[in-house]
Amino acid sequence: MVKNLTLVTEKYIQDDIGNEISSKTEKTLAAEVQSITRSEFFAAGKEGYQPELVAVVHYADYDGEPLCLIDGSCYQVYRSYTNYETEMTELYLQRQEETVSDDNKTK
């Protein structure tokens, strides 16, 4: 199923007096969202992950972003795989406890 996926990057910058301030950047793109396979579920579970979804995006659109939003839920990218023949990258996702809101603040 094709859905809008928002990739989120968080950087910390210092202000004039040395305080670290969080700055988030977001990039929205279309992704083919699929259920996780049984083998991925058990393999990731052995490593302590709780996989939920696989999002397939064009490899040029993904630049190592650690978080993404799908349908208002926040997911952590715990693994990625790029197939250069098809020019697609698979993002393996687990749900995050935190959510990123529209005003770029983490709740």
PDB file of C-alpha atoms in Angstrom:
ATOM      1  CA  MET A   1       0.000   0.000   0.000  1.00  0.00           C
ATOM      2  CA  VAL A   2       1.425   3.395  -0.979  1.00  0.00           C
ATOM      3  CA  LYS A   3       1.440   5.918   1.873  1.00  0.00           C
ATOM      4  CA  ASN A   4       3.035   9.240   2.678  1.00  0.00           C
ATOM      5  CA  LEU A   5       6.150   8.752   4.773  1.00  0.00           C
ATOM      6  CA  THR A   6       7.944  11.623   6.474  1.00  0.00           C
ATOM      7  CA  LEU A   7      11.641  11.096   7.190  1.00  0.00           C
ATOM      8  CA  VAL A   8      12.842  13.005  10.277  1.00  0.00           C
ATOM      9  CA  THR A   9      16.386  14.094  11.119  1.00  0.00           C
ATOM     10  CA  GLU A  10      17.245  15.737  14.423  1.00  0.00           C
ATOM     11  CA  LYS A  11      20.374  17.834  14.780  1.00  0.00           C
ATOM     12  CA  TYR A  12      21.667  19.741  17.766  1.00  0.00           C
ATOM     13  CA  ILE A  13      23.155  23.187  17.306  1.00  0.00           C
ATOM     14  CA  GLN A  14      24.654  25.509  19.897  1.00  0.00           C
ATOM     15  CA  ASP A  15      23.325  28.976  20.522  1.00  0.00           C
ATOM     16  CA  ASP A  16      25.468  31.995  21.426  1.00  0.00           C
ATOM     17  CA  ILE A  17      25.945  30.924  25.047  1.00  0.00           C
ATOM     18  CA  GLY A  18      26.589  27.221  24.366  1.00  0.00           C
ATOM     19  CA  ASN A  19      23.139  25.721  24.962  1.00  0.00           C
ATOM     20  CA  GLU A  20      22.295  22.842  22.643  1.00  0.00           C
ATOM     21  CA  ILE A  21      19.075  23.418  20.726  1.00  0.00           C
ATOM     22  CA  SER A  22      17.262  20.654  18.855  1.00  0.00           C
ATOM     23  CA  SER A  23      16.510  21.294  15.196  1.00  0.00           C
ATOM     24  CA  LYS A  24      14.376  18.851  13.222  1.00  0.00           C
ATOM     25  CA  THR A  25      14.147  18.596   9.456  1.00  0.00           C
ATOM     26  CA  GLU A  26      11.425  16.634   7.697  1.00  0.00           C
ATOM     27  CA  LYS A  27      11.143  15.249   4.180  1.00  0.00           C
ATOM     28  CA  THR A  28       7.831  13.750   2.951  1.00  0.00           C
ATOM     29  CA  LEU A  29       7.736  11.191   0.156  1.00  0.00           C
ATOM     30  CA  ALA A  30       5.657   8.291  -1.144  1.00  0.00           C
ATOM     31  CA  ALA A  31       6.556   4.820   0.106  1.00  0.00           C
ATOM     32  CA  GLU A  32       5.291   1.304  -0.445  1.00  0.00           C
ATOM     33  CA  VAL A  33       4.437   0.148   3.094  1.00  0.00           C
ATOM     34  CA  GLN A  34       4.335  -3.583   3.762  1.00  0.00           C
ATOM     35  CA  SER A  35       3.958  -5.918   6.705  1.00  0.00           C
ATOM     36  CA  ILE A  36       7.110  -7.382   8.176  1.00  0.00           C
ATOM     37  CA  THR A  37       7.889 -10.974   7.192  1.00  0.00           C
ATOM     38  CA  ARG A  38       7.802 -13.771   9.721  1.00  0.00           C
ATOM     39  CA  SER A  39      11.542 -14.454   9.347  1.00  0.00           C
ATOM     40  CA  GLU A  40      12.392 -10.750   9.839  1.00  0.00           C
ATOM     41  CA  PHE A  41      10.114 -10.617  12.880  1.00  0.00           C
ATOM     42  CA  PHE A  42      11.920 -13.490  14.608  1.00  0.00           C
ATOM     43  CA  ALA A  43      15.443 -12.465  13.530  1.00  0.00           C
ATOM     44  CA  ALA A  44      14.935  -8.873  14.703  1.00  0.00           C
ATOM     45  CA  GLY A  45      13.259 -10.077  17.890  1.00  0.00           C
ATOM     46  CA  LYS A  46      16.400 -12.029  18.796  1.00  0.00           C
ATOM     47  CA  GLU A  47      18.338  -8.751  18.593  1.00  0.00           C
ATOM     48  CA  GLY A  48      15.870  -6.928  20.866  1.00  0.00           C
ATOM     49  CA  TYR A  49      13.864  -5.118  18.182  1.00  0.00           C
ATOM     50  CA  GLN A  50      10.089  -5.136  17.776  1.00  0.00           C
ATOM     51  CA  PRO A  51       9.620  -4.835  14.006  1.00  0.00           C
ATOM     52  CA  GLU A  52       6.294  -3.698  12.590  1.00  0.00           C
ATOM     53  CA  LEU A  53       6.605  -2.447   9.025  1.00  0.00           C
ATOM     54  CA  VAL A  54       8.825  -2.305   5.951  1.00  0.00           C
ATOM     55  CA  ALA A  55       8.733   0.901   3.895  1.00  0.00           C
ATOM     56  CA  VAL A  56      10.212   0.762   0.392  1.00  0.00           C
ATOM     57  CA  VAL A  57      11.488   4.082  -0.980  1.00  0.00           C
ATOM     58  CA  HIS A  58      13.682   5.174  -3.886  1.00  0.00           C
ATOM     59  CA  TYR A  59      17.285   4.863  -2.719  1.00  0.00           C
ATOM     60  CA  ALA A  60      18.112   8.488  -3.596  1.00  0.00           C
ATOM     61  CA  ASP A  61      15.406   9.710  -1.176  1.00  0.00           C
ATOM     62  CA  TYR A  62      16.884   8.016   1.913  1.00  0.00           C
ATOM     63  CA  ASP A  63      19.933   9.574   3.549  1.00  0.00           C
ATOM     64  CA  GLY A  64      20.211   7.662   6.830  1.00  0.00           C
ATOM     65  CA  GLU A  65      17.357   9.385   8.658  1.00  0.00           C
ATOM     66  CA  PRO A  66      16.729   7.551  11.961  1.00  0.00           C
ATOM     67  CA  LEU A  67      13.003   8.313  12.349  1.00  0.00           C
ATOM     68  CA  CYS A  68       9.929   8.433  10.151  1.00  0.00           C
ATOM     69  CA  LEU A  69       6.232   9.223  10.473  1.00  0.00           C
ATOM     70  CA  ILE A  70       3.467   7.155   8.888  1.00  0.00           C
ATOM     71  CA  ASP A  71      -0.210   7.940   9.547  1.00  0.00           C
ATOM     72  CA  GLY A  72       0.699  10.015  12.606  1.00  0.00           C
ATOM     73  CA  SER A  73       2.789   7.262  14.250  1.00  0.00           C
ATOM     74  CA  CYS A  74       6.523   7.601  14.814  1.00  0.00           C
ATOM     75  CA  TYR A  75       8.836   4.735  13.806  1.00  0.00           C
ATOM     76  CA  GLN A  76      12.543   4.114  14.277  1.00  0.00           C
ATOM     77  CA  VAL A  77      14.519   2.796  11.298  1.00  0.00           C
ATOM     78  CA  TYR A  78      16.462  -0.083  12.859  1.00  0.00           C
ATOM     79  CA  ARG A  79      17.815  -1.498   9.579  1.00  0.00           C
ATOM     80  CA  SER A  80      17.912  -0.595   5.911  1.00  0.00           C
ATOM     81  CA  TYR A  81      18.733  -2.561   2.776  1.00  0.00           C
ATOM     82  CA  THR A  82      19.432  -1.011  -0.628  1.00  0.00           C
ATOM     83  CA  ASN A  83      18.980  -2.996  -3.845  1.00  0.00           C
ATOM     84  CA  TYR A  84      20.944  -1.058  -6.452  1.00  0.00           C
ATOM     85  CA  GLU A  85      19.495  -3.079  -9.341  1.00  0.00           C
ATOM     86  CA  THR A  86      15.964  -1.879  -8.557  1.00  0.00           C
ATOM     87  CA  GLU A  87      17.180   1.438  -7.070  1.00  0.00           C
ATOM     88  CA  MET A  88      14.988   0.903  -3.995  1.00  0.00           C
ATOM     89  CA  THR A  89      15.783   0.928  -0.272  1.00  0.00           C
ATOM     90  CA  GLU A  90      13.842  -1.117   2.289  1.00  0.00           C
ATOM     91  CA  LEU A  91      13.454   0.591   5.673  1.00  0.00           C
ATOM     92  CA  TYR A  92      12.729  -1.804   8.527  1.00  0.00           C
ATOM     93  CA  LEU A  93      10.703   0.000  11.182  1.00  0.00           C
ATOM     94  CA  GLN A  94       9.761  -0.402  14.823  1.00  0.00           C
ATOM     95  CA  ARG A  95       7.279   1.856  16.613  1.00  0.00           C
ATOM     96  CA  GLN A  96       8.700   4.605  18.826  1.00  0.00           C
ATOM     97  CA  GLU A  97       7.210   5.571  22.170  1.00  0.00           C
ATOM     98  CA  GLU A  98       7.730   9.246  21.295  1.00  0.00           C
ATOM     99  CA  THR A  99       5.775  11.020  18.605  1.00  0.00           C
ATOM    100  CA  VAL A 100       6.894  13.957  16.513  1.00  0.00           C
ATOM    101  CA  SER A 101       4.177  16.563  16.120  1.00  0.00           C
ATOM    102  CA  ASP A 102       3.531  18.932  13.242  1.00  0.00           C
ATOM    103  CA  ASP A 103       5.271  21.827  14.986  1.00  0.00           C
ATOM    104  CA  ASN A 104       8.570  19.859  15.070  1.00  0.00           C
ATOM    105  CA  LYS A 105       8.524  19.198  18.810  1.00  0.00           C
ATOM    106  CA  THR A 106       9.017  15.806  20.419  1.00  0.00           C
ATOM    107  CA  LYS A 107       6.405  14.914  22.982  1.00  0.00           C
TER     108      LYS A 107
END
